[in-house]
């Protein structure tokens, strides 16, 4: 924790530098939200259509996407 | 000898200027993020132009003490954390978290022991920030505090961003009461690129402050702001997100400002969104990974501009209709600073014949 003035920290909500997987997933999510829609079904379909899968390589399901966002966004 | 009316007027003005420059008293202000004081740690902070010590016990309980040893004034922040009290480094005097001297090791039984000689401010923690009540001598009891709803509503998720700027606290609040700067200063940003660059504004009074809002556009840029005075001063506003940010609509900002001293300011911005479940988690993931940095670039535009403003910026202006929100703010703060200064003065005795010996 810095004690010097001024405190100017770009990243205050992160606990770690995003991994390449996290960066790719985030960028793809933005693209999906922009092009495909905001519903959970749109998101799952959009990610799978772009071949951006979960770390274990599996296709996304609504359940696995919810669980992963819960892990990454909590 | 009593002060002459003229001297009293000058003293009131000096005090009012000082209050205006270093923050209004008898209300709550944010101090620093909670994470700045870990359990079992202490931290020196400056707020309202004075030095303070934040002291946290290992169980998380937080206290805030004047950073001044009651013995001979050494900073307690250089001392030692003893769990439930701090020991001054200079001669070892121990002070409890309520400001009571618990021990004078060099002279046991000394009459300082048991006396409450250090100012201790009431503190609350909300949304990851420390809030403290800064009363003057006449108002030591904390003012009633109503917390901003976006920070207490369980349907809303808020993430704090804190930054320290070199400039008067008022400029930072004025910047928030000036929505029109969004369409110019932040024109290249990811959220404020849209909307008209001309607008008409109005002030709408509420029972806790006022809205300053465009009459002809809402939900496109930074189009309105509400100043709320609920024991702590804060602003509420919303800014639209582009579709890339996913479900949940616009994001809001609860803004607060810490007057550190005359020329330094701590700014607290909670970015909040009405999201739950996977939508909340996804927003937070995108926020951490991509959005926070973009928001930061926008905030940096404010910082660069405000830090470059001359200290006498508000003395030599030519205002127009868009500045009504700022004018209203200044009048309110100035009047309150003057009222607090007058209240702090000893009553002026009725003018009468001045004894020769007193002149
Ligand atoms: S000044 Fe602190 S113990 Fe003497
Ligand atoms: Fe701004």
Short mmCIF file of C-alpha atoms and ligand atoms in Angstrom, two decimals:
data_model
loop_
_atom_site.label_atom_id
_atom_site.label_comp_id
_atom_site.label_asym_id
_atom_site.label_seq_id
_atom_site.Cartn_x
_atom_site.Cartn_y
_atom_site.Cartn_z
CA UNK A 1 0.00 0.00 0.00
CA UNK A 2 1.50 3.25 -1.13
CA UNK A 3 1.61 6.15 1.28
CA UNK A 4 2.97 8.78 -1.08
CA UNK A 5 0.89 11.60 -2.47
CA UNK A 6 -0.74 11.49 -4.97
CA UNK A 7 -2.35 8.08 -5.12
CA UNK A 8 -3.13 7.57 -8.81
CA UNK A 9 -3.76 3.92 -9.56
CA UNK A 10 -5.41 2.98 -12.84
CA UNK A 11 -6.38 -0.46 -11.61
CA UNK A 12 -8.04 -0.62 -8.21
CA UNK A 13 -10.54 -3.41 -8.72
CA UNK A 14 -8.18 -6.09 -10.03
CA UNK A 15 -6.33 -8.61 -7.94
CA UNK A 16 -4.08 -9.69 -10.79
CA UNK A 17 -3.10 -8.82 -14.33
CA UNK A 18 -5.65 -10.49 -16.62
CA UNK A 19 -4.46 -13.77 -18.09
CA UNK A 20 -4.47 -14.11 -21.88
CA UNK A 21 -7.61 -16.22 -21.51
CA UNK A 22 -9.36 -13.53 -19.45
CA UNK A 23 -8.37 -10.78 -21.87
CA UNK A 24 -9.63 -12.73 -24.84
CA UNK A 25 -12.87 -13.66 -23.10
CA UNK A 26 -13.53 -10.04 -22.10
CA UNK A 27 -12.82 -8.67 -25.57
CA UNK A 28 -15.05 -11.31 -27.15
CA UNK A 29 -17.84 -10.61 -24.69
CA UNK A 30 -17.78 -6.96 -25.69
CA UNK A 31 -18.04 -7.97 -29.32
CA UNK A 32 -20.91 -10.35 -28.59
CA UNK A 33 -22.78 -7.70 -26.59
CA UNK A 34 -22.30 -5.24 -29.42
CA UNK A 35 -23.26 -7.54 -32.28
CA UNK A 36 -25.44 -10.34 -30.90
CA UNK A 37 -27.43 -8.97 -27.97
CA UNK A 38 -27.63 -8.85 -24.21
CA UNK A 39 -29.53 -12.04 -23.34
CA UNK A 40 -27.76 -14.97 -21.74
CA UNK A 41 -28.67 -17.15 -24.74
CA UNK A 42 -27.10 -14.58 -27.08
CA UNK A 43 -23.93 -14.59 -25.04
CA UNK A 44 -23.55 -18.37 -24.89
CA UNK A 45 -24.28 -18.72 -28.60
CA UNK A 46 -22.01 -15.81 -29.49
CA UNK A 47 -19.03 -17.16 -27.56
CA UNK A 48 -19.44 -20.66 -28.94
CA UNK A 49 -19.83 -19.34 -32.50
CA UNK A 50 -16.53 -17.51 -32.09
CA UNK A 51 -14.81 -20.65 -30.79
CA UNK A 52 -13.93 -18.90 -27.51
CA UNK A 53 -14.35 -21.69 -25.03
CA UNK A 54 -13.95 -22.29 -21.35
CA UNK A 55 -10.42 -23.18 -20.16
CA UNK A 56 -11.22 -26.91 -20.38
CA UNK A 57 -12.07 -26.46 -24.05
CA UNK A 58 -15.75 -27.29 -23.57
CA UNK A 59 -18.57 -25.43 -25.28
CA UNK A 60 -20.26 -22.87 -23.05
CA UNK A 61 -23.62 -23.63 -21.50
CA UNK A 62 -25.69 -21.14 -19.55
CA UNK A 63 -24.65 -22.89 -16.35
CA UNK A 64 -20.94 -22.97 -17.11
CA UNK A 65 -20.97 -19.33 -18.23
CA UNK A 66 -22.74 -18.20 -15.06
CA UNK A 67 -20.27 -20.15 -12.95
CA UNK A 68 -17.26 -18.74 -14.76
CA UNK A 69 -18.50 -15.15 -14.51
CA UNK A 70 -19.13 -15.71 -10.84
CA UNK A 71 -15.57 -16.89 -10.43
CA UNK A 72 -14.05 -14.07 -12.49
CA UNK A 73 -16.32 -11.20 -11.52
CA UNK A 74 -16.98 -11.70 -7.84
CA UNK B 1 -10.28 43.48 26.61
CA UNK B 2 -12.88 42.79 23.96
CA UNK B 3 -12.25 42.71 20.26
CA UNK B 4 -13.55 45.71 18.38
CA UNK B 5 -16.39 45.11 15.95
CA UNK B 6 -13.97 45.70 13.11
CA UNK B 7 -11.48 43.13 14.37
CA UNK B 8 -14.26 40.66 14.89
CA UNK B 9 -15.48 41.13 11.32
CA UNK B 10 -11.95 40.51 10.05
CA UNK B 11 -11.60 37.43 12.23
CA UNK B 12 -14.91 36.08 10.96
CA UNK B 13 -13.81 36.61 7.39
CA UNK B 14 -10.47 34.88 8.01
CA UNK B 15 -12.23 31.96 9.63
CA UNK B 16 -14.83 31.78 6.86
CA UNK B 17 -12.07 31.85 4.23
CA UNK B 18 -10.28 29.08 6.06
CA UNK B 19 -13.42 26.92 6.31
CA UNK B 20 -14.25 27.56 2.67
CA UNK B 21 -10.72 26.58 1.70
CA UNK B 22 -10.42 23.47 3.87
CA UNK B 23 -13.96 22.08 3.97
CA UNK B 24 -17.17 22.69 5.86
CA UNK B 25 -17.34 21.54 9.44
CA UNK B 26 -20.16 19.84 11.32
CA UNK B 27 -20.73 17.21 8.67
CA UNK B 28 -19.25 13.94 7.44
CA UNK B 29 -16.55 13.72 4.80
CA UNK B 30 -14.84 10.77 3.13
CA UNK B 31 -11.23 10.36 4.20
CA UNK B 32 -9.46 7.50 2.38
CA UNK B 33 -10.41 4.03 1.12
CA UNK B 34 -10.83 1.48 3.91
CA UNK B 35 -8.10 -0.66 2.37
CA UNK B 36 -5.56 2.04 3.22
CA UNK B 37 -5.63 0.87 6.86
CA UNK B 38 -5.18 -2.89 7.19
CA UNK B 39 -6.25 -4.70 10.38
CA UNK B 40 -3.64 -4.09 13.04
CA UNK B 41 -2.19 -1.14 11.13
CA UNK B 42 -2.29 2.62 11.36
CA UNK B 43 -1.97 5.37 8.81
CA UNK B 44 -1.37 9.07 8.87
CA UNK B 45 -3.87 11.08 6.82
CA UNK B 46 -4.55 14.76 6.18
CA UNK B 47 -8.15 15.94 6.04
CA UNK B 48 -9.73 19.39 6.32
CA UNK B 49 -6.25 20.82 6.62
CA UNK B 50 -5.36 18.84 9.73
CA UNK B 51 -3.28 15.78 10.56
CA UNK B 52 -5.01 12.63 11.68
CA UNK B 53 -4.18 9.07 12.57
CA UNK B 54 -6.33 6.20 11.39
CA UNK B 55 -5.92 3.27 13.73
CA UNK B 56 -7.35 -0.17 13.13
CA UNK B 57 -7.42 -2.98 15.64
CA UNK B 58 -6.79 -6.49 14.47
CA UNK B 59 -10.54 -7.21 14.74
CA UNK B 60 -11.14 -4.49 12.13
CA UNK B 61 -12.46 -1.77 14.45
CA UNK B 62 -11.39 1.60 13.15
CA UNK B 63 -10.70 4.83 15.03
CA UNK B 64 -9.50 8.25 14.00
CA UNK B 65 -7.39 10.39 16.30
CA UNK B 66 -5.79 13.78 15.98
CA UNK B 67 -2.18 13.03 15.04
CA UNK B 68 -0.76 14.94 17.95
CA UNK B 69 0.55 13.53 21.18
CA UNK B 70 -1.09 15.18 24.18
CA UNK B 71 2.29 15.42 25.89
CA UNK B 72 4.34 17.69 23.66
CA UNK B 73 2.73 17.35 20.28
CA UNK B 74 4.79 14.70 18.52
CA UNK B 75 2.90 12.88 15.76
CA UNK B 76 1.29 9.77 17.14
CA UNK B 77 1.60 8.31 13.64
CA UNK B 78 5.33 7.85 14.30
CA UNK B 79 4.44 5.80 17.36
CA UNK B 80 3.76 2.16 17.97
CA UNK B 81 0.54 0.22 17.45
CA UNK B 82 -0.13 -1.61 20.71
CA UNK B 83 -3.30 -3.41 19.64
CA UNK B 84 -5.87 -1.25 21.39
CA UNK B 85 -3.79 1.89 21.85
CA UNK B 86 -0.88 3.79 20.39
CA UNK B 87 2.36 4.61 22.19
CA UNK B 88 4.05 7.89 21.27
CA UNK B 89 7.61 7.31 20.10
CA UNK B 90 8.98 10.42 21.80
CA UNK B 91 8.37 9.68 25.52
CA UNK B 92 6.11 6.67 25.36
CA UNK B 93 2.78 8.20 26.39
CA UNK B 94 0.00 5.76 25.52
CA UNK B 95 -3.32 6.88 24.05
CA UNK B 96 -6.44 4.77 23.69
CA UNK B 97 -8.58 4.82 20.58
CA UNK B 98 -11.11 7.18 22.18
CA UNK B 99 -8.34 9.69 22.88
CA UNK B 100 -7.84 8.86 26.56
CA UNK B 101 -4.30 8.77 27.93
CA UNK B 102 -3.98 5.31 29.43
CA UNK B 103 -0.43 5.52 30.67
CA UNK B 104 2.53 7.84 31.10
CA UNK B 105 5.34 5.29 31.40
CA UNK B 106 7.96 7.85 32.42
CA UNK B 107 5.90 9.11 35.35
CA UNK B 108 3.33 6.53 36.49
CA UNK B 109 0.38 8.15 38.24
CA UNK B 110 0.92 11.42 36.35
CA UNK B 111 -2.30 13.43 36.20
CA UNK B 112 -2.53 13.06 32.41
CA UNK B 113 -3.56 9.47 32.94
CA UNK B 114 -7.26 8.83 32.51
CA UNK B 115 -7.88 12.15 30.78
CA UNK B 116 -9.34 12.34 27.31
CA UNK B 117 -6.85 14.71 25.75
CA UNK B 118 -6.84 13.70 22.08
CA UNK B 119 -9.64 14.47 19.65
CA UNK B 120 -11.23 11.30 18.34
CA UNK B 121 -13.61 11.56 15.41
CA UNK B 122 -16.67 9.37 14.84
CA UNK B 123 -16.06 7.11 11.83
CA UNK B 124 -18.17 4.91 9.57
CA UNK B 125 -17.14 2.71 6.70
CA UNK B 126 -19.29 2.47 3.62
CA UNK B 127 -18.69 1.03 0.18
CA UNK B 128 -14.99 0.58 0.91
CA UNK B 129 -14.38 4.12 2.15
CA UNK B 130 -13.82 5.68 5.57
CA UNK B 131 -16.20 8.50 6.44
CA UNK B 132 -15.54 10.72 9.44
CA UNK B 133 -17.52 13.40 11.19
CA UNK B 134 -15.67 16.71 11.54
CA UNK B 135 -17.45 18.74 14.17
CA UNK B 136 -16.25 22.04 15.58
CA UNK B 137 -16.07 22.66 19.33
CA UNK B 138 -19.75 23.50 19.49
CA UNK B 139 -20.86 20.46 17.52
CA UNK B 140 -18.91 17.42 18.73
CA UNK B 141 -21.89 15.07 18.34
CA UNK B 142 -22.05 13.55 14.86
CA UNK B 143 -24.63 14.92 12.45
CA UNK B 144 -27.24 12.47 11.28
CA UNK B 145 -25.92 10.56 8.29
CA UNK B 146 -28.07 9.15 5.52
CA UNK B 147 -25.99 7.07 3.17
CA UNK B 148 -26.38 7.33 -0.62
CA UNK B 149 -28.99 4.76 -1.72
CA UNK B 150 -26.86 3.39 -4.56
CA UNK B 151 -24.34 2.29 -1.91
CA UNK B 152 -26.90 0.60 0.32
CA UNK B 153 -29.41 -0.79 -2.19
CA UNK B 154 -28.79 -4.56 -2.49
CA UNK B 155 -29.96 -4.48 -6.12
CA UNK B 156 -27.15 -2.13 -7.02
CA UNK B 157 -23.51 -3.07 -7.38
CA UNK B 158 -20.89 -0.37 -6.81
CA UNK B 159 -17.14 -0.31 -7.32
CA UNK B 160 -15.04 2.45 -5.76
CA UNK B 161 -12.38 4.43 -7.59
CA UNK B 162 -10.25 6.75 -5.46
CA UNK B 163 -7.73 9.32 -6.65
CA UNK B 164 -5.74 12.23 -5.26
CA UNK B 165 -5.67 15.53 -7.15
CA UNK B 166 -3.67 18.68 -6.62
CA UNK B 167 -6.30 21.38 -6.48
CA UNK B 168 -8.92 22.86 -4.17
CA UNK B 169 -11.74 20.52 -3.16
CA UNK B 170 -14.32 23.01 -4.42
CA UNK B 171 -13.04 22.77 -7.99
CA UNK B 172 -13.64 19.02 -7.87
CA UNK B 173 -17.23 19.46 -6.67
CA UNK B 174 -17.83 22.29 -9.14
CA UNK B 175 -16.64 19.98 -11.92
CA UNK B 176 -19.40 17.56 -10.98
CA UNK B 177 -22.02 20.30 -10.97
CA UNK B 178 -20.98 21.14 -14.52
CA UNK B 179 -22.43 18.38 -16.72
CA UNK B 180 -21.73 20.26 -19.94
CA UNK B 181 -18.03 19.61 -19.71
CA UNK B 182 -18.79 15.98 -20.60
CA UNK B 183 -19.63 16.84 -24.20
CA UNK B 184 -16.34 18.72 -24.64
CA UNK B 185 -13.62 17.54 -22.25
CA UNK B 186 -14.72 13.89 -22.56
CA UNK B 187 -15.84 14.02 -26.16
CA UNK B 188 -13.33 11.36 -27.22
CA UNK B 189 -14.33 8.99 -24.43
CA UNK B 190 -16.11 5.63 -24.72
CA UNK B 191 -19.20 6.88 -22.92
CA UNK B 192 -19.60 10.61 -23.57
CA UNK B 193 -19.06 10.89 -27.33
CA UNK B 194 -22.73 11.43 -28.02
CA UNK B 195 -25.28 14.17 -27.56
CA UNK B 196 -25.70 17.81 -28.28
CA UNK B 197 -22.98 20.34 -27.54
CA UNK B 198 -25.55 23.03 -26.80
CA UNK B 199 -28.09 22.77 -24.03
CA UNK B 200 -30.36 24.65 -21.70
CA UNK B 201 -30.16 23.84 -18.02
CA UNK B 202 -32.39 24.28 -15.05
CA UNK B 203 -32.06 23.91 -11.30
CA UNK B 204 -34.66 21.76 -9.60
CA UNK B 205 -34.70 22.01 -5.82
CA UNK B 206 -35.18 18.89 -3.72
CA UNK B 207 -35.49 18.44 0.02
CA UNK B 208 -31.87 17.31 0.22
CA UNK B 209 -30.17 19.53 -2.37
CA UNK B 210 -30.85 20.19 -6.01
CA UNK B 211 -30.74 18.79 -9.50
CA UNK B 212 -28.85 20.60 -12.20
CA UNK B 213 -30.09 19.16 -15.45
CA UNK B 214 -30.53 19.67 -19.15
CA UNK B 215 -34.09 20.54 -20.11
CA UNK B 216 -33.84 18.99 -23.56
CA UNK B 217 -31.74 15.81 -23.32
CA UNK B 218 -31.53 12.91 -20.91
CA UNK B 219 -29.79 9.54 -21.07
CA UNK B 220 -27.37 10.49 -23.87
CA UNK B 221 -24.35 12.09 -22.24
CA UNK B 222 -23.66 13.39 -18.72
CA UNK B 223 -27.03 15.20 -18.75
CA UNK B 224 -27.92 15.76 -15.11
CA UNK B 225 -26.47 15.72 -11.64
CA UNK B 226 -28.05 15.74 -8.23
CA UNK B 227 -26.30 17.35 -5.30
CA UNK B 228 -27.32 15.60 -2.09
CA UNK B 229 -26.60 16.86 1.40
CA UNK B 230 -27.50 14.05 3.75
CA UNK B 231 -24.98 14.55 6.53
CA UNK B 232 -22.29 13.96 3.91
CA UNK B 233 -22.20 15.84 0.61
CA UNK B 234 -22.38 13.67 -2.48
CA UNK B 235 -23.49 13.80 -6.06
CA UNK B 236 -25.43 11.29 -8.08
CA UNK B 237 -25.38 11.15 -11.85
CA UNK B 238 -25.67 8.62 -14.66
CA UNK B 239 -23.78 8.13 -17.86
CA UNK B 240 -24.88 5.78 -20.65
CA UNK B 241 -22.79 2.74 -21.47
CA UNK B 242 -22.24 1.60 -25.03
CA UNK B 243 -23.82 -1.80 -25.92
CA UNK B 244 -20.41 -3.47 -25.42
CA UNK B 245 -20.86 -3.14 -21.65
CA UNK B 246 -23.71 -5.64 -21.78
CA UNK B 247 -27.02 -5.68 -19.92
CA UNK B 248 -27.89 -3.36 -17.07
CA UNK B 249 -28.23 -0.04 -18.82
CA UNK B 250 -26.31 3.09 -17.86
CA UNK B 251 -23.85 3.27 -15.02
CA UNK B 252 -24.20 5.74 -12.24
CA UNK B 253 -21.64 7.60 -10.21
CA UNK B 254 -21.84 8.50 -6.57
CA UNK B 255 -19.17 11.13 -6.10
CA UNK B 256 -17.68 12.47 -2.88
CA UNK B 257 -14.74 14.71 -2.21
CA UNK B 258 -12.32 14.90 0.70
CA UNK B 259 -10.92 18.37 1.32
CA UNK B 260 -7.38 17.26 2.18
CA UNK B 261 -6.07 20.78 2.59
CA UNK B 262 -6.34 24.07 0.70
CA UNK B 263 -4.70 22.70 -2.40
CA UNK B 264 -5.25 18.96 -2.32
CA UNK B 265 -8.30 16.81 -2.80
CA UNK B 266 -9.22 13.17 -2.51
CA UNK B 267 -11.93 12.15 -4.96
CA UNK B 268 -14.19 9.15 -4.46
CA UNK B 269 -16.19 7.83 -7.36
CA UNK B 270 -18.35 4.78 -6.95
CA UNK B 271 -19.31 3.49 -10.36
CA UNK B 272 -22.58 1.66 -9.86
CA UNK B 273 -24.99 -0.31 -11.92
CA UNK B 274 -28.36 -1.88 -11.25
CA UNK B 275 -27.31 -5.46 -11.98
CA UNK B 276 -27.72 -8.82 -10.30
CA UNK B 277 -26.65 -12.43 -10.91
CA UNK B 278 -24.71 -13.20 -14.08
CA UNK B 279 -25.21 -9.64 -15.32
CA UNK B 280 -23.51 -8.27 -12.23
CA UNK B 281 -20.68 -10.78 -12.43
CA UNK B 282 -20.16 -10.10 -16.12
CA UNK B 283 -20.09 -6.33 -15.60
CA UNK B 284 -17.55 -6.73 -12.82
CA UNK B 285 -15.41 -9.00 -14.96
CA UNK B 286 -15.47 -6.56 -17.88
CA UNK B 287 -14.91 -3.67 -15.50
CA UNK B 288 -11.77 -5.17 -13.99
CA UNK B 289 -10.43 -6.40 -17.29
CA UNK B 290 -11.25 -3.55 -19.67
CA UNK B 291 -13.63 -0.84 -18.48
CA UNK B 292 -11.85 0.43 -15.38
CA UNK B 293 -8.91 1.61 -17.44
CA UNK B 294 -11.17 3.48 -19.85
CA UNK B 295 -12.98 5.16 -16.98
CA UNK B 296 -9.59 6.10 -15.59
CA UNK B 297 -8.61 7.85 -18.81
CA UNK B 298 -11.80 9.93 -18.56
CA UNK B 299 -11.03 10.82 -14.96
CA UNK B 300 -7.51 11.80 -15.94
CA UNK B 301 -8.97 14.36 -18.33
CA UNK B 302 -10.73 15.96 -15.36
CA UNK B 303 -7.56 15.84 -13.27
CA UNK B 304 -5.38 17.39 -15.96
CA UNK B 305 -7.88 20.20 -16.46
CA UNK B 306 -8.53 20.89 -12.78
CA UNK B 307 -4.87 20.77 -11.78
CA UNK B 308 -4.11 23.28 -14.53
CA UNK B 309 -6.74 25.75 -13.34
CA UNK B 310 -5.16 28.84 -11.73
CA UNK B 311 -5.75 29.13 -8.00
CA UNK B 312 -7.76 32.31 -8.55
CA UNK B 313 -9.83 30.79 -11.37
CA UNK B 314 -13.04 31.48 -9.50
CA UNK B 315 -12.12 35.14 -8.93
CA UNK B 316 -11.92 36.19 -12.56
CA UNK B 317 -14.67 34.57 -14.60
CA UNK B 318 -17.36 35.38 -17.10
CA UNK B 319 -20.14 32.92 -16.39
CA UNK B 320 -23.09 31.94 -18.54
CA UNK B 321 -26.25 29.90 -18.18
CA UNK B 322 -24.45 26.54 -17.95
CA UNK B 323 -22.71 27.71 -14.79
CA UNK B 324 -25.86 28.10 -12.71
CA UNK B 325 -25.23 24.80 -10.93
CA UNK B 326 -21.75 25.97 -9.93
CA UNK B 327 -22.97 29.39 -8.82
CA UNK B 328 -25.65 27.80 -6.65
CA UNK B 329 -23.04 25.52 -5.10
CA UNK B 330 -20.64 28.33 -4.29
CA UNK B 331 -23.30 30.50 -2.72
CA UNK B 332 -24.41 27.63 -0.54
CA UNK B 333 -20.91 26.67 0.60
CA UNK B 334 -19.83 30.26 1.07
CA UNK B 335 -22.90 31.11 3.15
CA UNK B 336 -22.38 28.04 5.28
CA UNK B 337 -18.69 28.79 5.81
CA UNK B 338 -19.62 32.30 6.95
CA UNK B 339 -22.31 31.02 9.29
CA UNK B 340 -19.87 28.53 10.82
CA UNK B 341 -17.25 31.27 11.20
CA UNK B 342 -19.72 33.62 12.92
CA UNK B 343 -20.85 30.88 15.28
CA UNK B 344 -17.25 30.18 16.22
CA UNK B 345 -16.60 33.78 17.31
CA UNK B 346 -17.05 34.87 20.91
CA UNK B 347 -20.09 37.12 21.25
CA UNK B 348 -19.19 40.75 20.63
CA UNK B 349 -19.93 42.86 23.67
CA UNK B 350 -22.18 45.85 23.18
CA UNK B 351 -20.25 48.90 22.00
CA UNK B 352 -19.66 51.23 24.89
CA UNK B 353 -17.07 53.66 26.19
CA UNK B 354 -13.61 52.24 25.83
CA UNK B 355 -11.52 52.59 28.98
CA UNK B 356 -8.39 54.63 28.35
CA UNK B 357 -6.19 51.79 29.54
CA UNK B 358 -7.55 49.46 26.84
CA UNK B 359 -6.71 51.61 23.84
S1 LIG C 1 5.49 14.04 22.92
FE1 LIG C 1 4.55 12.17 22.95
S2 LIG C 1 5.22 11.25 24.74
FE2 LIG C 1 6.13 13.18 24.75
FE1 LIG C 2 -15.49 14.91 -16.05
#
